[in-house]
Short mmCIF file of C-alpha atoms and ligand atoms in Angstrom, two decimals:
data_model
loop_
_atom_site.label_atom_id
_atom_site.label_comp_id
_atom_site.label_asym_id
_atom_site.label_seq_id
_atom_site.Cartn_x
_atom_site.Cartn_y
_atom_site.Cartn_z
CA UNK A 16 3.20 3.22 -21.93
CA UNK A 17 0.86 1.07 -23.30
CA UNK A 18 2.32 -2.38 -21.45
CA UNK A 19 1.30 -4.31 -18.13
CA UNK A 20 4.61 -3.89 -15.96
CA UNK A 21 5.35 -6.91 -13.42
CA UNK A 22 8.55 -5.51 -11.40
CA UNK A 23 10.44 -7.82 -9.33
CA UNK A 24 11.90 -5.89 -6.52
CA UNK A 25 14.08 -7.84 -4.79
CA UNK A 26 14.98 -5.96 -1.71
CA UNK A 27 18.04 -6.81 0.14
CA UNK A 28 18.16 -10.17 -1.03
CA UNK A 29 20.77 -12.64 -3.25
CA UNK A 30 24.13 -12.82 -4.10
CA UNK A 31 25.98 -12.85 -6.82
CA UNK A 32 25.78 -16.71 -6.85
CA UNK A 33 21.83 -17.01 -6.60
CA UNK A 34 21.30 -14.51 -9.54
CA UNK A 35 22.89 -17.17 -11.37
CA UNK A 36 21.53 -19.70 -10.54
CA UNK A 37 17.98 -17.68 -10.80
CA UNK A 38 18.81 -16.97 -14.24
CA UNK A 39 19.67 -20.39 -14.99
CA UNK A 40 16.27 -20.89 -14.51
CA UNK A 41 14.43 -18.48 -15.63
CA UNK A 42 13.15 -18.15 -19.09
CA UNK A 43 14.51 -16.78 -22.08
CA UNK A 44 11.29 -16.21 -24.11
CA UNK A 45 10.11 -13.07 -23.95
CA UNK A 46 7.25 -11.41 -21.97
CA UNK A 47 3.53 -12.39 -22.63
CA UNK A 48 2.34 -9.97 -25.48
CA UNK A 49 1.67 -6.46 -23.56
CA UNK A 50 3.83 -7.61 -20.14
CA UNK A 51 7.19 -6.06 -19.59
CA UNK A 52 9.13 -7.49 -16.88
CA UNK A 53 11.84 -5.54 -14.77
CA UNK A 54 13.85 -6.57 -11.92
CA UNK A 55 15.15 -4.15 -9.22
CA UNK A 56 18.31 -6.10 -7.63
CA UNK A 57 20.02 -4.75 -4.70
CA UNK A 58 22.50 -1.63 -6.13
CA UNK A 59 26.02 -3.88 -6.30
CA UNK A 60 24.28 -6.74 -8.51
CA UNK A 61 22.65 -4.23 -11.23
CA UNK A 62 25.75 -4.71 -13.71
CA UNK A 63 25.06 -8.61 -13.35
CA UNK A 64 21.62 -8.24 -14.00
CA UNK A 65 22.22 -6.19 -17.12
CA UNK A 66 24.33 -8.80 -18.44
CA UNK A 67 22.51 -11.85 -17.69
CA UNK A 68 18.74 -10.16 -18.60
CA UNK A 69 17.40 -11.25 -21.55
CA UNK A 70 16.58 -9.13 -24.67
CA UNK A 71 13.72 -6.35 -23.96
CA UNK A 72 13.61 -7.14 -19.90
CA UNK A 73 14.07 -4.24 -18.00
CA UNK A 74 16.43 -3.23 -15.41
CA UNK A 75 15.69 -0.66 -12.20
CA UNK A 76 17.15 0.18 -8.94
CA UNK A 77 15.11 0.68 -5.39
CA UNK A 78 16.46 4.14 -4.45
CA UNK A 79 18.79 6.47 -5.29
CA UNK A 80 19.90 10.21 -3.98
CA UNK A 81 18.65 13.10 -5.42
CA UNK A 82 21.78 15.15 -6.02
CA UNK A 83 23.69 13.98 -9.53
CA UNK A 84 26.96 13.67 -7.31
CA UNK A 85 28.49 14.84 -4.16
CA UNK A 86 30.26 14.15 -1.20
CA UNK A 87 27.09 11.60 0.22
CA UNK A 88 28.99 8.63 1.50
CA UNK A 89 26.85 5.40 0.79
CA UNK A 90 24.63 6.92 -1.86
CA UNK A 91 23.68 6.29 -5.18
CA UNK A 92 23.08 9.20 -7.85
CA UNK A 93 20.25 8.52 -10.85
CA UNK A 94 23.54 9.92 -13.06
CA UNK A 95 25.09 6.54 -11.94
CA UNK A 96 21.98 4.59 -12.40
CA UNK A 97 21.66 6.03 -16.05
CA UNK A 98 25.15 4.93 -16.43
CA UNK A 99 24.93 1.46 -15.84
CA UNK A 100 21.55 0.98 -17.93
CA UNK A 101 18.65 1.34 -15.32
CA UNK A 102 15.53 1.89 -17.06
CA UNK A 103 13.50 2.62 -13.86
CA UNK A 104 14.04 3.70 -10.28
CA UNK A 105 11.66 3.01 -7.17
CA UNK A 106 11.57 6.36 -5.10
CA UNK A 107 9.64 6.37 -1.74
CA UNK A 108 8.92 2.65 -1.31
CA UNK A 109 7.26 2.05 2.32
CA UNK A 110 10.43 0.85 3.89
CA UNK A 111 12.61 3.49 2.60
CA UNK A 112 9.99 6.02 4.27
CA UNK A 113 9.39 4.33 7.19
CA UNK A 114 12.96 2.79 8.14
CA UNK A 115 15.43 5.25 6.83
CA UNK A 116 13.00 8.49 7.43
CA UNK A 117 12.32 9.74 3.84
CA UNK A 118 10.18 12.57 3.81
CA UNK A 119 7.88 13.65 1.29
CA UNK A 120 10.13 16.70 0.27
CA UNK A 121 13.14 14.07 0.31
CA UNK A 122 11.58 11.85 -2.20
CA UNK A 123 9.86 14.59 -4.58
CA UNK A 124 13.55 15.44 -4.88
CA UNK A 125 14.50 12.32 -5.96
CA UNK A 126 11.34 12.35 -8.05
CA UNK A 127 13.09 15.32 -9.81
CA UNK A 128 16.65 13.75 -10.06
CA UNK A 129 15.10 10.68 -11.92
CA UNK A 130 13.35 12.68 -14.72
CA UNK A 131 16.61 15.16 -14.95
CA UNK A 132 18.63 12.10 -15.56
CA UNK A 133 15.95 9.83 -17.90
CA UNK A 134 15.31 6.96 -15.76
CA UNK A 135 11.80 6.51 -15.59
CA UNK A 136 10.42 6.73 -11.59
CA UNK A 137 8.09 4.62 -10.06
CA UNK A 138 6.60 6.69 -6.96
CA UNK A 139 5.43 4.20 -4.33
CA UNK A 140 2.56 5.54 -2.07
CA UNK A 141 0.30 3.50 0.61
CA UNK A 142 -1.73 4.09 3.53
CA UNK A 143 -0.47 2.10 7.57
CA UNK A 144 -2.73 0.12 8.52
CA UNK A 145 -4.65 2.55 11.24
CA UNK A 146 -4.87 5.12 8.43
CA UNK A 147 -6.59 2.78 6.39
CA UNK A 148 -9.10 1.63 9.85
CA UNK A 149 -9.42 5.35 10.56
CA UNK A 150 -10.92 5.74 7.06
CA UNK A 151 -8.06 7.99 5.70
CA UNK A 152 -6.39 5.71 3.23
CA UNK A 153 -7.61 8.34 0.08
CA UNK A 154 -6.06 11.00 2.08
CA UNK A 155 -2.91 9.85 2.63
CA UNK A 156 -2.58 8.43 -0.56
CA UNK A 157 -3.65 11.28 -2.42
CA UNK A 158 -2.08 13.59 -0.58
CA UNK A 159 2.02 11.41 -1.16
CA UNK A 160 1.10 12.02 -5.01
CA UNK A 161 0.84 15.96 -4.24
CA UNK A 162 3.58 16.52 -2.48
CA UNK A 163 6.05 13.90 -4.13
CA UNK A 164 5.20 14.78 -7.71
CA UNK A 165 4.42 18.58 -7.20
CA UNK A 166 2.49 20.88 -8.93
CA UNK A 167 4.96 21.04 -12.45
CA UNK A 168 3.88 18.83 -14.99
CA UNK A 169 6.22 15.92 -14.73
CA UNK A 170 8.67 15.86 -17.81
CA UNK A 171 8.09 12.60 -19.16
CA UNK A 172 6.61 9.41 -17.65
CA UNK A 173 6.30 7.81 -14.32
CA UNK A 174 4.55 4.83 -12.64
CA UNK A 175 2.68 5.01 -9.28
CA UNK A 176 2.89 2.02 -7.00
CA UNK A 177 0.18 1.30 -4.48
CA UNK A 178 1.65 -0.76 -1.94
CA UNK A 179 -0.77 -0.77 1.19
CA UNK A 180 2.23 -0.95 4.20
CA UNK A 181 -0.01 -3.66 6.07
CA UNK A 182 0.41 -5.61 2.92
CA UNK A 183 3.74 -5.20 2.72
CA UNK A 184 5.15 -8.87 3.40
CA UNK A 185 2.45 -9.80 6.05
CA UNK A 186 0.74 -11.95 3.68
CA UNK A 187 -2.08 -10.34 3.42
CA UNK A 188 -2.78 -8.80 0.15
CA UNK A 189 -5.00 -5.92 -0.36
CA UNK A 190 -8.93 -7.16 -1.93
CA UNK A 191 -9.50 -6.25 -5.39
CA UNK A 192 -11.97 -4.12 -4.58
CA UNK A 193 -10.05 -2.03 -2.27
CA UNK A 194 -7.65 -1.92 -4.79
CA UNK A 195 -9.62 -0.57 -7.14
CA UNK A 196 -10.72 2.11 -4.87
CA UNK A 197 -7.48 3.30 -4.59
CA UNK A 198 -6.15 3.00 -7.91
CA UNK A 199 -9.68 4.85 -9.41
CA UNK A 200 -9.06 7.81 -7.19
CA UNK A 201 -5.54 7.99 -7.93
CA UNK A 202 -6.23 8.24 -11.97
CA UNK A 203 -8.99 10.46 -11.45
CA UNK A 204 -6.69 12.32 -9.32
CA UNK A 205 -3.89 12.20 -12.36
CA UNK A 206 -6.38 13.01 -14.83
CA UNK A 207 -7.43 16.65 -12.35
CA UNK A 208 -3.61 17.49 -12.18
CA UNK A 209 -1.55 15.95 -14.62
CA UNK A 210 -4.05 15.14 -17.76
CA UNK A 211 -2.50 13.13 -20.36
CA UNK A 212 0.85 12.28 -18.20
CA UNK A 213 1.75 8.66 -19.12
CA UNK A 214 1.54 7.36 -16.65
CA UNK A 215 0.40 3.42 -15.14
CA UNK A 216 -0.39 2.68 -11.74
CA UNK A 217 0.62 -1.19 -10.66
CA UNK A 218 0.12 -2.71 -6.95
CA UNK A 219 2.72 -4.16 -4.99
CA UNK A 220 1.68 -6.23 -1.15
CA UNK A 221 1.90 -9.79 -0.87
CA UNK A 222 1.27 -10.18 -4.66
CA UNK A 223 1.49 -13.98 -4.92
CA UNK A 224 0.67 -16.56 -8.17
CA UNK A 225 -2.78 -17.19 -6.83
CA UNK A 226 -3.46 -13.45 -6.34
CA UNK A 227 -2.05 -12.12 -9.80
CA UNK A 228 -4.77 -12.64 -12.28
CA UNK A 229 -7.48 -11.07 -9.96
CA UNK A 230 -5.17 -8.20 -9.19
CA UNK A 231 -4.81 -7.61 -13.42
CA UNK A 232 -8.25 -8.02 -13.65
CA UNK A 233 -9.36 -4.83 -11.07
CA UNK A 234 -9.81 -1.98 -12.88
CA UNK A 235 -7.28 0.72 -12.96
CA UNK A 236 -4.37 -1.72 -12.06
CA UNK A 237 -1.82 -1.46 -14.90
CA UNK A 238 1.21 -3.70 -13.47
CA UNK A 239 2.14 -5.14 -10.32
CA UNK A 240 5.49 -5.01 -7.97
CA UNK A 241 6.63 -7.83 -6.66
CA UNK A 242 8.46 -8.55 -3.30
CA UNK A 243 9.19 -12.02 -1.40
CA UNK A 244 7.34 -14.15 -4.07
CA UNK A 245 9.96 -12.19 -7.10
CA UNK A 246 12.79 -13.88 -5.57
CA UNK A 247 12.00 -17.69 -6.93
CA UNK A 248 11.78 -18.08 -10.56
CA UNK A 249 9.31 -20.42 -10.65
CA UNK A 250 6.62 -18.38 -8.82
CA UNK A 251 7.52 -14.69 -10.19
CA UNK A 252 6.68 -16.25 -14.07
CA UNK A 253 4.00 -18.12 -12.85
CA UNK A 254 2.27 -13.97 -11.85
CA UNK A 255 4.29 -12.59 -15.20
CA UNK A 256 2.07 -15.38 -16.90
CA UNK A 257 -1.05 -15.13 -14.52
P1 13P B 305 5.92 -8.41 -0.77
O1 13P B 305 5.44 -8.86 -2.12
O2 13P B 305 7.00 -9.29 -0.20
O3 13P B 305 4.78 -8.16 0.17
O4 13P B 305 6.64 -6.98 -0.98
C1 13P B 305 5.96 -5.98 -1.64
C2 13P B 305 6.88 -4.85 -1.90
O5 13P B 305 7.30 -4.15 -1.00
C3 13P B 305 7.30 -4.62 -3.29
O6 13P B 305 7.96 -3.40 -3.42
#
C-alpha cells in the first residue's frame, strides 16, 4: 500500500454515546492526500463505527481468535470481523501479550486466521524497557517478526507496528532516531525474508500532535497508531493532519 496509515486504537474506551458525540465532531472531508485513517473501537461498537465512518475511512478491530469458530466463550473469530466490514485487525499488541499471556505461537496463529479470512493484520512488536537498556531491543524485535509471521511468505499484505512497551501510555515517546533504528532493521529484515511483501511499518507510543510530524518525517516510518491522544477528535486530526 502506497498510503501513510494513522490508526486510532481506542482500547477499552467509549460508549456508544461518546462515539457520537466524537463523530459529531469529527470531520467529514476526507484524509490528507496519501493518509488513510482507521479506527479500532472496542469489539461491541464496530457496527456503529461502520455506520457513522465516513466514505474511504477504515474500520479494524484490536484482537481476535485464531480459530474461524468454535466453542471459545468470549472470543472473537476474523470470520466475524470480515462479516461486519473490518478492514484490519491488530494481533499481538503489547497489552494483549503482556496482560492476557499471548505467546508468540498464539499470535502467529492469529496472524494466519487474518490472512485466511482477508482482513489485513497489523503485527505489533516492541522491546520492555530493560530489553531496550540491556541493548537487546533489535533482538527482540526481530526475533517477534520471525516467529509471528513465520517462514511462509505471507499471502497478501500486513502492517508491522513498533510500539516500544515503555512508550506505551507513559508519555514518553520513543526519539526519532531510535525509531528509525528500529524501523530500518525491521525493513531490511522484510526485504532478507519476505522481499516484495507489501508491507508498511507505522509506530504507535505516546504519539501525540506535537510528536506526529517528526515521527512521519524518520525514515522508514510509514503510519502511526494511536492510543490515549485517538480518543479526542480534536487532537487525533490535528496528528492525521501533522
Ligand atoms: P498511547 O498512544 O496511549 O501511548 O498508546 C499506544 C498504543 O498502545 C497504540 O496501540
Amino acid at each position: 500500500m502506497e498510503s501513510v496509515l494513522v490508526a486510532a486504537n481506542w482500547k477499552m474506551y467509549k460508549t456508544t454515546a461518546d462515539v457520537q458525540h466524537f463523530f459529531d465532531r469529527w470531520s467529514r472531508d476526507p484524509a490528507p492526500p496519501g493518509r488513510e485513517v482507521a479506527f479500532f473501537p472496542p469489539f461491541p461498537l464496530l457496527p456503529l463505527l461502520r455506520s457513522l465512518l465516513p466514505q474511504g475511512q477504515a474500520l479494524g478491530a484490536q484482537n481476535a481468535h485464531e480459530a474461524d469458530e468454535g466453542a471459545f466463550t468470549g472470543e472473537v473469530s476474523c470470520a466475524l470481523l470480515k462479516d461486519l466490514g473490518c478492514d484490519y485487525v491488530l494481533i499481538g499488541h503489547s497489552e494483549r501479550r503482556n496482560l492476557f499471556g499471548e505467546t508468540d505461537a498464539r499470535i502467529a496463529a492469529k496472524m494466519r486466521a487474518a490472512f485466511r479470512h482477508g482482513v489485513r493484520p497489523i503485527l505489533c512488536v516492541g522491546e520492555h524497557l530493560d530489553e531496550r537498556q540491556g541493548g537487546r531491543t533489535l533482538d527482540v524485535v526481530l526475533g517477534q517478526l520471525a516467529e509471528d509471521l513465520g517462514a511462509a511468505p505471507p499471502p497478501s499484505g500486513f502492517d508491522v507496528a513498533y510500539e516500544p512497551v515503555w512508550a506505551i501510555g507513559t508519555g514518553k515517546v520513543a526519539r526519532p532516531q531510535d525509531a528509525a533504528e528500529v524501523h530500518e532493521a525491521i525493513l531490511a529484515w522484510l526485504h532478507e525474508h519476505h522481499a516484495g511483501a507489501d508491507a508498511r511499518i507505522l509506530y504507535g507510543g505516546s504519539v501525540k500532535p506535537d510528536s506526529a510530524a517528526a515521527l512521519l518525517a524518520t525514515p522508514g516510518v510509514r503510519g502511526l497508531l494511536v492510543g490515549g491522544a485517538s480518543l479526542d477528535p480534536a487532537s487525533f486530526a490535528a496528528i492525521l493532519r501533522a
